[in-house]
JSON list of C-alpha atoms in Angstrom, two decimals:
[
{"chain": "A", "resi": 21, "resn": "MET", "atom": "CA", "xyz": [-37.50, 207.53, 10.40]},
{"chain": "A", "resi": 22, "resn": "ASN", "atom": "CA", "xyz": [-38.35, 203.86, 10.52]},
{"chain": "A", "resi": 23, "resn": "LEU", "atom": "CA", "xyz": [-41.49, 203.71, 8.39]},
{"chain": "A", "resi": 24, "resn": "THR", "atom": "CA", "xyz": [-42.16, 200.04, 9.10]},
{"chain": "A", "resi": 25, "resn": "SER", "atom": "CA", "xyz": [-42.24, 200.69, 12.83]},
{"chain": "A", "resi": 26, "resn": "THR", "atom": "CA", "xyz": [-44.33, 203.83, 12.36]},
{"chain": "A", "resi": 27, "resn": "MET", "atom": "CA", "xyz": [-46.92, 202.02, 10.26]},
{"chain": "A", "resi": 28, "resn": "HIS", "atom": "CA", "xyz": [-47.05, 199.15, 12.74]},
{"chain": "A", "resi": 29, "resn": "THR", "atom": "CA", "xyz": [-47.68, 201.61, 15.58]},
{"chain": "A", "resi": 30, "resn": "LEU", "atom": "CA", "xyz": [-50.47, 203.29, 13.62]},
{"chain": "A", "resi": 31, "resn": "TYR", "atom": "CA", "xyz": [-52.15, 199.93, 12.97]},
{"chain": "A", "resi": 32, "resn": "VAL", "atom": "CA", "xyz": [-51.90, 199.15, 16.70]},
{"chain": "A", "resi": 33, "resn": "VAL", "atom": "CA", "xyz": [-53.63, 202.47, 17.42]},
{"chain": "A", "resi": 34, "resn": "LYS", "atom": "CA", "xyz": [-56.38, 201.55, 14.94]},
{"chain": "A", "resi": 35, "resn": "ALA", "atom": "CA", "xyz": [-56.85, 198.20, 16.70]},
{"chain": "A", "resi": 36, "resn": "ARG", "atom": "CA", "xyz": [-57.11, 199.99, 20.04]},
{"chain": "A", "resi": 37, "resn": "PHE", "atom": "CA", "xyz": [-59.84, 202.24, 18.63]},
{"chain": "A", "resi": 38, "resn": "ASP", "atom": "CA", "xyz": [-61.69, 199.15, 17.40]},
{"chain": "A", "resi": 39, "resn": "TYR", "atom": "CA", "xyz": [-61.40, 197.54, 20.82]},
{"chain": "A", "resi": 40, "resn": "LEU", "atom": "CA", "xyz": [-62.60, 200.71, 22.55]},
{"chain": "A", "resi": 41, "resn": "ALA", "atom": "CA", "xyz": [-65.60, 200.83, 20.23]},
{"chain": "A", "resi": 42, "resn": "LYS", "atom": "CA", "xyz": [-66.42, 197.26, 21.21]},
{"chain": "A", "resi": 43, "resn": "GLN", "atom": "CA", "xyz": [-66.13, 198.16, 24.89]},
{"chain": "A", "resi": 44, "resn": "LEU", "atom": "CA", "xyz": [-68.40, 201.17, 24.41]},
{"chain": "A", "resi": 45, "resn": "GLU", "atom": "CA", "xyz": [-70.97, 199.02, 22.66]},
{"chain": "A", "resi": 46, "resn": "GLN", "atom": "CA", "xyz": [-70.89, 196.42, 25.43]},
{"chain": "A", "resi": 47, "resn": "ALA", "atom": "CA", "xyz": [-71.33, 199.18, 28.01]},
{"chain": "A", "resi": 48, "resn": "GLY", "atom": "CA", "xyz": [-74.45, 200.39, 26.23]},
{"chain": "A", "resi": 49, "resn": "ASN", "atom": "CA", "xyz": [-72.93, 203.49, 24.64]},
{"chain": "A", "resi": 50, "resn": "ARG", "atom": "CA", "xyz": [-74.14, 202.64, 21.17]},
{"chain": "A", "resi": 51, "resn": "MET", "atom": "CA", "xyz": [-73.87, 206.11, 19.60]},
{"chain": "A", "resi": 52, "resn": "ALA", "atom": "CA", "xyz": [-70.29, 206.59, 20.79]},
{"chain": "A", "resi": 53, "resn": "ALA", "atom": "CA", "xyz": [-69.41, 203.08, 19.65]},
{"chain": "A", "resi": 54, "resn": "GLU", "atom": "CA", "xyz": [-70.88, 203.60, 16.18]},
{"chain": "A", "resi": 55, "resn": "GLU", "atom": "CA", "xyz": [-69.13, 206.92, 15.72]},
{"chain": "A", "resi": 56, "resn": "LEU", "atom": "CA", "xyz": [-65.79, 205.54, 16.86]},
{"chain": "A", "resi": 57, "resn": "LYS", "atom": "CA", "xyz": [-66.21, 202.50, 14.59]},
{"chain": "A", "resi": 58, "resn": "ARG", "atom": "CA", "xyz": [-66.90, 204.77, 11.63]},
{"chain": "A", "resi": 59, "resn": "GLU", "atom": "CA", "xyz": [-63.90, 207.00, 12.31]},
{"chain": "A", "resi": 60, "resn": "ALA", "atom": "CA", "xyz": [-61.63, 204.01, 12.99]},
{"chain": "A", "resi": 61, "resn": "HIS", "atom": "CA", "xyz": [-62.72, 202.55, 9.66]},
{"chain": "A", "resi": 62, "resn": "HIS", "atom": "CA", "xyz": [-61.81, 205.82, 7.89]},
{"chain": "A", "resi": 63, "resn": "PHE", "atom": "CA", "xyz": [-58.48, 205.82, 9.72]},
{"chain": "A", "resi": 64, "resn": "GLY", "atom": "CA", "xyz": [-57.84, 202.25, 8.54]},
{"chain": "A", "resi": 65, "resn": "CYS", "atom": "CA", "xyz": [-58.61, 203.28, 4.95]},
{"chain": "A", "resi": 66, "resn": "GLN", "atom": "CA", "xyz": [-56.16, 206.17, 5.24]},
{"chain": "A", "resi": 67, "resn": "LEU", "atom": "CA", "xyz": [-53.49, 203.82, 6.59]},
{"chain": "A", "resi": 68, "resn": "THR", "atom": "CA", "xyz": [-54.00, 201.55, 3.60]},
{"chain": "A", "resi": 69, "resn": "GLN", "atom": "CA", "xyz": [-53.62, 204.52, 1.25]},
{"chain": "A", "resi": 70, "resn": "ILE", "atom": "CA", "xyz": [-50.48, 205.72, 3.03]},
{"chain": "A", "resi": 71, "resn": "GLU", "atom": "CA", "xyz": [-49.02, 202.22, 2.85]},
{"chain": "A", "resi": 72, "resn": "SER", "atom": "CA", "xyz": [-49.68, 202.19, -0.89]},
{"chain": "A", "resi": 73, "resn": "VAL", "atom": "CA", "xyz": [-47.93, 205.53, -1.36]},
{"chain": "A", "resi": 74, "resn": "LEU", "atom": "CA", "xyz": [-44.97, 204.34, 0.70]},
{"chain": "A", "resi": 75, "resn": "ASP", "atom": "CA", "xyz": [-44.75, 201.23, -1.44]},
{"chain": "A", "resi": 76, "resn": "ASP", "atom": "CA", "xyz": [-45.11, 203.13, -4.74]},
{"chain": "A", "resi": 77, "resn": "TYR", "atom": "CA", "xyz": [-42.36, 205.59, -3.81]},
{"chain": "A", "resi": 78, "resn": "ARG", "atom": "CA", "xyz": [-40.10, 203.37, -1.72]},
{"chain": "A", "resi": 79, "resn": "ILE", "atom": "CA", "xyz": [-37.01, 204.15, -3.84]},
{"chain": "A", "resi": 80, "resn": "ASP", "atom": "CA", "xyz": [-37.60, 207.91, -3.66]},
{"chain": "A", "resi": 81, "resn": "ILE", "atom": "CA", "xyz": [-38.22, 207.69, 0.08]},
{"chain": "A", "resi": 82, "resn": "ALA", "atom": "CA", "xyz": [-35.04, 205.66, 0.63]},
{"chain": "A", "resi": 83, "resn": "ALA", "atom": "CA", "xyz": [-33.01, 208.18, -1.36]},
{"chain": "A", "resi": 84, "resn": "ALA", "atom": "CA", "xyz": [-34.48, 211.08, 0.60]},
{"chain": "A", "resi": 85, "resn": "GLN", "atom": "CA", "xyz": [-33.59, 209.40, 3.89]},
{"chain": "A", "resi": 86, "resn": "LEU", "atom": "CA", "xyz": [-29.94, 208.81, 3.04]},
{"chain": "A", "resi": 87, "resn": "PRO", "atom": "CA", "xyz": [-27.48, 210.54, 5.34]},
{"chain": "A", "resi": 88, "resn": "ALA", "atom": "CA", "xyz": [-26.50, 213.99, 4.03]},
{"chain": "A", "resi": 89, "resn": "ARG", "atom": "CA", "xyz": [-22.98, 212.87, 3.02]},
{"chain": "A", "resi": 90, "resn": "GLN", "atom": "CA", "xyz": [-24.33, 210.08, 0.81]},
{"chain": "A", "resi": 91, "resn": "ALA", "atom": "CA", "xyz": [-27.01, 212.27, -0.67]},
{"chain": "A", "resi": 92, "resn": "LYS", "atom": "CA", "xyz": [-24.30, 214.75, -1.78]},
{"chain": "A", "resi": 93, "resn": "GLY", "atom": "CA", "xyz": [-22.49, 212.01, -3.67]},
{"chain": "A", "resi": 94, "resn": "ILE", "atom": "CA", "xyz": [-19.59, 211.54, -1.27]},
{"chain": "A", "resi": 95, "resn": "ASP", "atom": "CA", "xyz": [-18.45, 207.95, -1.29]},
{"chain": "A", "resi": 96, "resn": "GLN", "atom": "CA", "xyz": [-18.13, 206.89, 2.31]},
{"chain": "A", "resi": 97, "resn": "ALA", "atom": "CA", "xyz": [-16.36, 203.69, 1.30]},
{"chain": "A", "resi": 98, "resn": "THR", "atom": "CA", "xyz": [-13.18, 205.56, 0.34]},
{"chain": "A", "resi": 99, "resn": "VAL", "atom": "CA", "xyz": [-10.60, 206.08, 3.00]},
{"chain": "A", "resi": 100, "resn": "PRO", "atom": "CA", "xyz": [-8.67, 209.37, 2.93]},
{"chain": "A", "resi": 101, "resn": "ALA", "atom": "CA", "xyz": [-4.95, 208.96, 2.31]}
]
């Protein structure tokens, strides 16, 4: 899993929600716009928290994502005789 790409995509989604809220407001749908703004803000806060966790545990995450052979301690740099 490419976490950088995943987080980028989630931030793009958040920006799309923000833009939709702006469109709703401009179209006169104030209640829908306010609710979407509020939820998009909460979503943005959650993304920030997730990013912090990913940063705090980046070594553990990297180790967990190693291919199974490396995780079992098999040295892939050795060539069988």
